[in-house]
Amino acid sequence: MKTIQLTISLSYRRLATGALLIATLISAAPLHAAMLKHQVTVDGHTQDYAQPPRLSQAVSEALTATNATIDRVYWLGAGLYDITLPSRLAPRALAATENQAAIHANPIKRRWQRLTHQLQQFTVARRAKVRLDPDLLRVDKSKNPRIDGQWQLVLPTRPTHVWVLGDIDAPGRYAWSTRQSASDYLDEATASTRGHSYAWVVQPDGAIEKHAIAYWNRSHQNIAPGAVVYLPLPAKALASYPDTGNANQLVLDYLSNRLPE
């Protein structure tokens, strides 16, 4: 059999919203025909395994190695990201927003430019659709796969903000409040919602939701800390500019796969 090395390396990043615990799983190229060998390295400690570890084991190793507790982690925002191969998601989305800026006049041009700049501040990778809560992984084996390849595991602390982006006057980060709706956050960001019946919300787990915001259809839907409220920008589709017609959808996909900042 082929020999594969699997490594998890952990580090902390301190930001205004708190510390992030980042674990990177790296699979090296096959070395030689021999029994399978897998290694998990956490803060300089290497553990050998006879087979790829289950997701629960990788999460447990990350928590143990850093003396973190389960209640410290914001599990709704925790994510597992596939970094085996470079993702085309980021360049496609950024190209689409840049193209929209090129073909629009102000003020829409400035808003696409501003959105492009904000997206460039985020880190994006392909997010696996898995839950990382150790309690869930322990009781449901179907949600606890073995992991192989190159992955990045992010275990954030609970943020205190939401992002408000898109067709608005003052995009940026706003304080999260209990029971505050997409309409409330858009009002804070001085958005003109005329002509908009819905906004999009990207929850911390990557789920994309459609939230009603017009006076005739408004209803409350919860928004979790760390979410993004996105009001779509006017978009033009031109054959000479790739991915222009679905620019807003590419932005949503981009935000769904972003790493917690």
mmCIF file of C-alpha atoms in Angstrom, residues 9-261:
data_model
loop_
_atom_site.group_PDB
_atom_site.id
_atom_site.type_symbol
_atom_site.label_atom_id
_atom_site.label_comp_id
_atom_site.label_asym_id
_atom_site.label_seq_id
_atom_site.Cartn_x
_atom_site.Cartn_y
_atom_site.Cartn_z
ATOM 1 C CA SER A 9 -1.079 21.908 12.687
ATOM 2 C CA LEU A 10 -2.693 24.356 15.080
ATOM 3 C CA SER A 11 -2.211 28.057 15.682
ATOM 4 C CA TYR A 12 -4.058 31.004 17.192
ATOM 5 C CA ARG A 13 -4.959 34.289 15.521
ATOM 6 C CA ARG A 14 -6.149 37.134 17.705
ATOM 7 C CA LEU A 15 -8.562 39.578 16.143
ATOM 8 C CA ALA A 16 -10.937 42.208 17.391
ATOM 9 C CA THR A 17 -13.685 39.619 17.689
ATOM 10 C CA GLY A 18 -11.609 37.087 19.643
ATOM 11 C CA ALA A 19 -9.235 34.207 19.112
ATOM 12 C CA LEU A 20 -9.545 31.680 16.355
ATOM 13 C CA LEU A 21 -8.206 28.183 16.604
ATOM 14 C CA ILE A 22 -7.085 26.944 13.183
ATOM 15 C CA ALA A 23 -6.080 23.395 12.463
ATOM 16 C CA THR A 24 -4.721 22.449 9.053
ATOM 17 C CA LEU A 25 -4.826 18.873 7.813
ATOM 18 C CA ILE A 26 -2.182 18.196 5.149
ATOM 19 C CA SER A 27 -1.764 15.031 3.136
ATOM 20 C CA ALA A 28 1.610 14.599 1.471
ATOM 21 C CA ALA A 29 2.223 12.755 -1.796
ATOM 22 C CA PRO A 30 2.603 8.941 -1.616
ATOM 23 C CA LEU A 31 6.132 8.019 -0.542
ATOM 24 C CA HIS A 32 6.439 4.281 -1.132
ATOM 25 C CA ALA A 33 4.501 1.022 -1.149
ATOM 26 C CA ALA A 34 4.067 0.049 2.494
ATOM 27 C CA MET A 35 1.381 -0.160 5.132
ATOM 28 C CA LEU A 36 -0.756 2.956 5.422
ATOM 29 C CA LYS A 37 0.692 5.499 7.819
ATOM 30 C CA HIS A 38 -1.208 8.524 9.041
ATOM 31 C CA GLN A 39 0.092 11.175 11.381
ATOM 32 C CA VAL A 40 -1.720 13.912 13.262
ATOM 33 C CA THR A 41 0.523 16.696 14.544
ATOM 34 C CA VAL A 42 -0.889 19.157 17.056
ATOM 35 C CA ASP A 43 1.353 21.952 18.334
ATOM 36 C CA GLY A 44 4.439 19.838 17.712
ATOM 37 C CA HIS A 45 2.930 16.595 19.047
ATOM 38 C CA THR A 46 2.602 13.859 16.426
ATOM 39 C CA GLN A 47 0.208 10.940 16.769
ATOM 40 C CA ASP A 48 0.361 7.978 14.363
ATOM 41 C CA TYR A 49 -2.779 6.230 13.126
ATOM 42 C CA ALA A 50 -3.288 3.064 11.124
ATOM 43 C CA GLN A 51 -5.994 4.792 9.058
ATOM 44 C CA PRO A 52 -7.340 8.299 8.482
ATOM 45 C CA PRO A 53 -8.876 9.598 11.726
ATOM 46 C CA ARG A 54 -12.545 10.240 12.087
ATOM 47 C CA LEU A 55 -13.649 13.845 12.206
ATOM 48 C CA SER A 56 -14.459 13.561 15.909
ATOM 49 C CA GLN A 57 -10.913 12.418 16.614
ATOM 50 C CA ALA A 58 -9.405 15.371 14.746
ATOM 51 C CA VAL A 59 -11.639 17.790 16.648
ATOM 52 C CA SER A 60 -10.847 16.132 19.962
ATOM 53 C CA GLU A 61 -7.102 16.257 19.260
ATOM 54 C CA ALA A 62 -7.375 19.972 18.434
ATOM 55 C CA LEU A 63 -9.222 20.737 21.659
ATOM 56 C CA THR A 64 -6.855 18.662 23.814
ATOM 57 C CA ALA A 65 -3.676 20.050 22.262
ATOM 58 C CA THR A 66 -4.688 23.634 23.011
ATOM 59 C CA ASN A 67 -6.389 23.045 26.358
ATOM 60 C CA ALA A 68 -9.584 24.432 24.851
ATOM 61 C CA THR A 69 -12.976 23.461 26.225
ATOM 62 C CA ILE A 70 -16.052 22.512 24.225
ATOM 63 C CA ASP A 71 -18.003 25.478 25.595
ATOM 64 C CA ARG A 72 -15.302 27.887 24.384
ATOM 65 C CA VAL A 73 -15.927 27.069 20.717
ATOM 66 C CA TYR A 74 -18.716 28.643 18.667
ATOM 67 C CA TRP A 75 -19.800 25.400 17.006
ATOM 68 C CA LEU A 76 -22.314 27.014 14.671
ATOM 69 C CA GLY A 77 -19.419 28.870 13.053
ATOM 70 C CA ALA A 78 -16.870 26.050 13.199
ATOM 71 C CA GLY A 79 -15.896 24.748 9.768
ATOM 72 C CA LEU A 80 -13.916 22.115 7.890
ATOM 73 C CA TYR A 81 -12.406 23.379 4.623
ATOM 74 C CA ASP A 82 -10.998 21.337 1.761
ATOM 75 C CA ILE A 83 -7.677 22.811 0.650
ATOM 76 C CA THR A 84 -6.408 19.772 -1.264
ATOM 77 C CA LEU A 85 -6.528 21.713 -4.535
ATOM 78 C CA PRO A 86 -6.821 25.470 -5.151
ATOM 79 C CA SER A 87 -10.443 26.562 -5.340
ATOM 80 C CA ARG A 88 -11.791 28.436 -8.353
ATOM 81 C CA LEU A 89 -14.553 29.960 -6.239
ATOM 82 C CA ALA A 90 -12.668 33.062 -5.114
ATOM 83 C CA PRO A 91 -11.226 34.132 -8.496
ATOM 84 C CA ARG A 92 -14.574 33.558 -10.239
ATOM 85 C CA ALA A 93 -16.526 35.608 -7.715
ATOM 86 C CA LEU A 94 -13.998 38.438 -7.643
ATOM 87 C CA ALA A 95 -13.799 38.524 -11.433
ATOM 88 C CA ALA A 96 -17.596 38.786 -11.581
ATOM 89 C CA THR A 97 -17.736 41.692 -9.097
ATOM 90 C CA GLU A 98 -14.885 43.490 -10.863
ATOM 91 C CA ASN A 99 -16.666 43.050 -14.204
ATOM 92 C CA GLN A 100 -19.881 44.461 -12.763
ATOM 93 C CA ALA A 101 -17.961 47.510 -11.567
ATOM 94 C CA ALA A 102 -16.496 47.913 -15.054
ATOM 95 C CA ILE A 103 -19.849 47.905 -16.845
ATOM 96 C CA HIS A 104 -21.861 50.050 -14.431
ATOM 97 C CA ALA A 105 -21.852 53.790 -13.873
ATOM 98 C CA ASN A 106 -21.851 55.424 -10.442
ATOM 99 C CA PRO A 107 -23.234 55.011 -7.841
ATOM 100 C CA ILE A 108 -23.644 51.275 -8.579
ATOM 101 C CA LYS A 109 -20.082 51.123 -9.875
ATOM 102 C CA ARG A 110 -18.751 52.335 -6.510
ATOM 103 C CA ARG A 111 -20.846 49.786 -4.637
ATOM 104 C CA TRP A 112 -19.514 46.890 -6.717
ATOM 105 C CA GLN A 113 -15.983 48.219 -6.188
ATOM 106 C CA ARG A 114 -16.555 48.488 -2.447
ATOM 107 C CA LEU A 115 -17.973 44.970 -2.332
ATOM 108 C CA THR A 116 -14.971 43.620 -4.251
ATOM 109 C CA HIS A 117 -12.611 45.235 -1.755
ATOM 110 C CA GLN A 118 -14.527 43.767 1.197
ATOM 111 C CA LEU A 119 -14.594 40.269 -0.285
ATOM 112 C CA GLN A 120 -10.836 40.426 -0.765
ATOM 113 C CA GLN A 121 -10.459 40.809 3.008
ATOM 114 C CA PHE A 122 -12.013 37.382 3.615
ATOM 115 C CA THR A 123 -10.294 34.009 3.315
ATOM 116 C CA VAL A 124 -12.223 31.461 1.259
ATOM 117 C CA ALA A 125 -11.900 27.686 0.773
ATOM 118 C CA ARG A 126 -14.300 24.866 -0.091
ATOM 119 C CA ARG A 127 -16.346 24.225 3.022
ATOM 120 C CA ALA A 128 -17.423 20.678 3.791
ATOM 121 C CA LYS A 129 -21.085 20.303 4.736
ATOM 122 C CA VAL A 130 -20.423 18.733 8.103
ATOM 123 C CA ARG A 131 -21.233 19.623 11.701
ATOM 124 C CA LEU A 132 -18.280 19.690 14.086
ATOM 125 C CA ASP A 133 -20.029 19.691 17.456
ATOM 126 C CA PRO A 134 -18.376 16.802 19.371
ATOM 127 C CA ASP A 135 -21.669 15.754 20.985
ATOM 128 C CA LEU A 136 -23.301 15.345 17.580
ATOM 129 C CA LEU A 137 -20.304 13.488 16.128
ATOM 130 C CA ARG A 138 -20.249 11.102 19.061
ATOM 131 C CA VAL A 139 -23.882 9.999 18.818
ATOM 132 C CA ASP A 140 -24.309 9.873 15.016
ATOM 133 C CA LYS A 141 -21.646 7.907 13.139
ATOM 134 C CA SER A 142 -23.099 8.924 9.764
ATOM 135 C CA LYS A 143 -22.053 12.500 10.558
ATOM 136 C CA ASN A 144 -18.571 11.432 11.658
ATOM 137 C CA PRO A 145 -16.630 10.522 8.485
ATOM 138 C CA ARG A 146 -12.987 9.598 8.197
ATOM 139 C CA ILE A 147 -10.994 12.496 6.762
ATOM 140 C CA ASP A 148 -8.269 12.258 4.162
ATOM 141 C CA GLY A 149 -6.633 14.797 1.897
ATOM 142 C CA GLN A 150 -5.845 18.373 2.892
ATOM 143 C CA TRP A 151 -8.209 20.162 5.227
ATOM 144 C CA GLN A 152 -8.374 23.240 7.407
ATOM 145 C CA LEU A 153 -10.373 23.005 10.610
ATOM 146 C CA VAL A 154 -11.489 26.315 12.119
ATOM 147 C CA LEU A 155 -12.844 26.495 15.686
ATOM 148 C CA PRO A 156 -13.811 30.127 16.386
ATOM 149 C CA THR A 157 -15.030 31.833 19.486
ATOM 150 C CA ARG A 158 -18.512 33.350 19.442
ATOM 151 C CA PRO A 159 -18.496 36.682 17.568
ATOM 152 C CA THR A 160 -20.510 39.723 18.571
ATOM 153 C CA HIS A 161 -21.263 41.123 15.129
ATOM 154 C CA VAL A 162 -22.880 40.527 11.764
ATOM 155 C CA TRP A 163 -21.748 41.769 8.353
ATOM 156 C CA VAL A 164 -24.066 43.866 6.173
ATOM 157 C CA LEU A 165 -22.963 44.022 2.534
ATOM 158 C CA GLY A 166 -24.211 44.712 -0.976
ATOM 159 C CA ASP A 167 -26.506 47.448 -2.278
ATOM 160 C CA ILE A 168 -26.211 49.712 0.763
ATOM 161 C CA ASP A 169 -24.683 53.057 1.694
ATOM 162 C CA ALA A 170 -22.646 51.963 4.701
ATOM 163 C CA PRO A 171 -21.509 48.328 4.356
ATOM 164 C CA GLY A 172 -19.516 46.836 7.185
ATOM 165 C CA ARG A 173 -19.699 45.120 10.532
ATOM 166 C CA TYR A 174 -22.573 45.828 12.931
ATOM 167 C CA ALA A 175 -23.230 44.716 16.491
ATOM 168 C CA TRP A 176 -25.373 41.598 16.711
ATOM 169 C CA SER A 177 -28.611 41.915 18.685
ATOM 170 C CA THR A 178 -31.107 39.281 19.744
ATOM 171 C CA ARG A 179 -34.257 39.181 17.618
ATOM 172 C CA GLN A 180 -32.914 41.749 15.154
ATOM 173 C CA SER A 181 -34.053 41.027 11.600
ATOM 174 C CA ALA A 182 -32.449 41.499 8.207
ATOM 175 C CA SER A 183 -34.572 44.650 7.770
ATOM 176 C CA ASP A 184 -33.261 46.033 11.066
ATOM 177 C CA TYR A 185 -29.630 45.496 10.072
ATOM 178 C CA LEU A 186 -30.248 47.024 6.633
ATOM 179 C CA ASP A 187 -31.789 50.083 8.303
ATOM 180 C CA GLU A 188 -28.660 50.432 10.434
ATOM 181 C CA ALA A 189 -26.553 50.328 7.278
ATOM 182 C CA THR A 190 -28.749 53.043 5.704
ATOM 183 C CA ALA A 191 -29.855 50.769 2.882
ATOM 184 C CA SER A 192 -32.564 51.841 0.477
ATOM 185 C CA THR A 193 -34.657 48.696 0.090
ATOM 186 C CA ARG A 194 -37.039 50.169 -2.481
ATOM 187 C CA GLY A 195 -37.507 47.550 -5.166
ATOM 188 C CA HIS A 196 -36.158 44.789 -2.909
ATOM 189 C CA SER A 197 -38.581 42.230 -1.499
ATOM 190 C CA TYR A 198 -35.887 39.943 -0.099
ATOM 191 C CA ALA A 199 -32.368 40.017 1.277
ATOM 192 C CA TRP A 200 -30.058 37.051 1.618
ATOM 193 C CA VAL A 201 -28.523 35.881 4.879
ATOM 194 C CA VAL A 202 -25.482 33.627 5.016
ATOM 195 C CA GLN A 203 -25.535 32.007 8.449
ATOM 196 C CA PRO A 204 -22.279 31.124 10.275
ATOM 197 C CA ASP A 205 -22.596 27.460 9.246
ATOM 198 C CA GLY A 206 -22.629 28.484 5.569
ATOM 199 C CA ALA A 207 -26.382 28.059 5.061
ATOM 200 C CA ILE A 208 -27.848 30.588 2.600
ATOM 201 C CA GLU A 209 -31.324 31.863 3.511
ATOM 202 C CA LYS A 210 -33.816 34.171 1.817
ATOM 203 C CA HIS A 211 -35.302 36.726 4.244
ATOM 204 C CA ALA A 212 -38.379 38.803 3.436
ATOM 205 C CA ILE A 213 -37.822 42.541 3.995
ATOM 206 C CA ALA A 214 -40.659 44.377 2.186
ATOM 207 C CA TYR A 215 -43.514 45.941 4.128
ATOM 208 C CA TRP A 216 -45.995 43.491 2.563
ATOM 209 C CA ASN A 217 -44.092 40.262 3.244
ATOM 210 C CA ARG A 218 -41.880 41.054 6.228
ATOM 211 C CA SER A 219 -41.566 38.267 8.787
ATOM 212 C CA HIS A 220 -39.020 37.539 11.486
ATOM 213 C CA GLN A 221 -36.234 35.034 10.818
ATOM 214 C CA ASN A 222 -33.371 34.584 13.235
ATOM 215 C CA ILE A 223 -29.878 35.776 12.328
ATOM 216 C CA ALA A 224 -26.973 34.274 14.285
ATOM 217 C CA PRO A 225 -23.817 36.079 15.408
ATOM 218 C CA GLY A 226 -21.232 36.038 12.620
ATOM 219 C CA ALA A 227 -23.812 35.936 9.809
ATOM 220 C CA VAL A 228 -23.758 38.086 6.670
ATOM 221 C CA VAL A 229 -26.796 40.059 5.497
ATOM 222 C CA TYR A 230 -26.486 40.625 1.753
ATOM 223 C CA LEU A 231 -28.691 42.918 -0.340
ATOM 224 C CA PRO A 232 -28.152 42.030 -4.019
ATOM 225 C CA LEU A 233 -26.694 44.681 -6.291
ATOM 226 C CA PRO A 234 -28.032 45.424 -9.785
ATOM 227 C CA ALA A 235 -26.224 43.116 -12.194
ATOM 228 C CA LYS A 236 -25.881 43.144 -15.977
ATOM 229 C CA ALA A 237 -25.179 40.091 -18.120
ATOM 230 C CA LEU A 238 -22.775 40.660 -21.026
ATOM 231 C CA ALA A 239 -21.359 37.890 -23.210
ATOM 232 C CA SER A 240 -17.961 39.593 -23.284
ATOM 233 C CA TYR A 241 -17.738 39.536 -19.470
ATOM 234 C CA PRO A 242 -17.795 36.025 -17.941
ATOM 235 C CA ASP A 243 -19.957 35.254 -14.913
ATOM 236 C CA THR A 244 -21.651 38.651 -14.948
ATOM 237 C CA GLY A 245 -25.229 37.378 -15.070
ATOM 238 C CA ASN A 246 -24.874 35.320 -11.897
ATOM 239 C CA ALA A 247 -22.581 37.722 -10.027
ATOM 240 C CA ASN A 248 -24.820 37.954 -6.951
ATOM 241 C CA GLN A 249 -25.072 34.161 -6.686
ATOM 242 C CA LEU A 250 -21.278 33.886 -6.902
ATOM 243 C CA VAL A 251 -21.004 36.417 -4.091
ATOM 244 C CA LEU A 252 -23.357 34.326 -1.935
ATOM 245 C CA ASP A 253 -21.356 31.157 -2.659
ATOM 246 C CA TYR A 254 -18.180 33.043 -1.776
ATOM 247 C CA LEU A 255 -19.621 34.217 1.547
ATOM 248 C CA SER A 256 -20.918 30.722 2.307
ATOM 249 C CA ASN A 257 -17.375 29.349 2.033
ATOM 250 C CA ARG A 258 -15.505 32.078 3.878
ATOM 251 C CA LEU A 259 -13.499 31.300 6.991
ATOM 252 C CA PRO A 260 -14.525 33.141 10.188
ATOM 253 C CA GLU A 261 -12.442 36.275 10.420
#
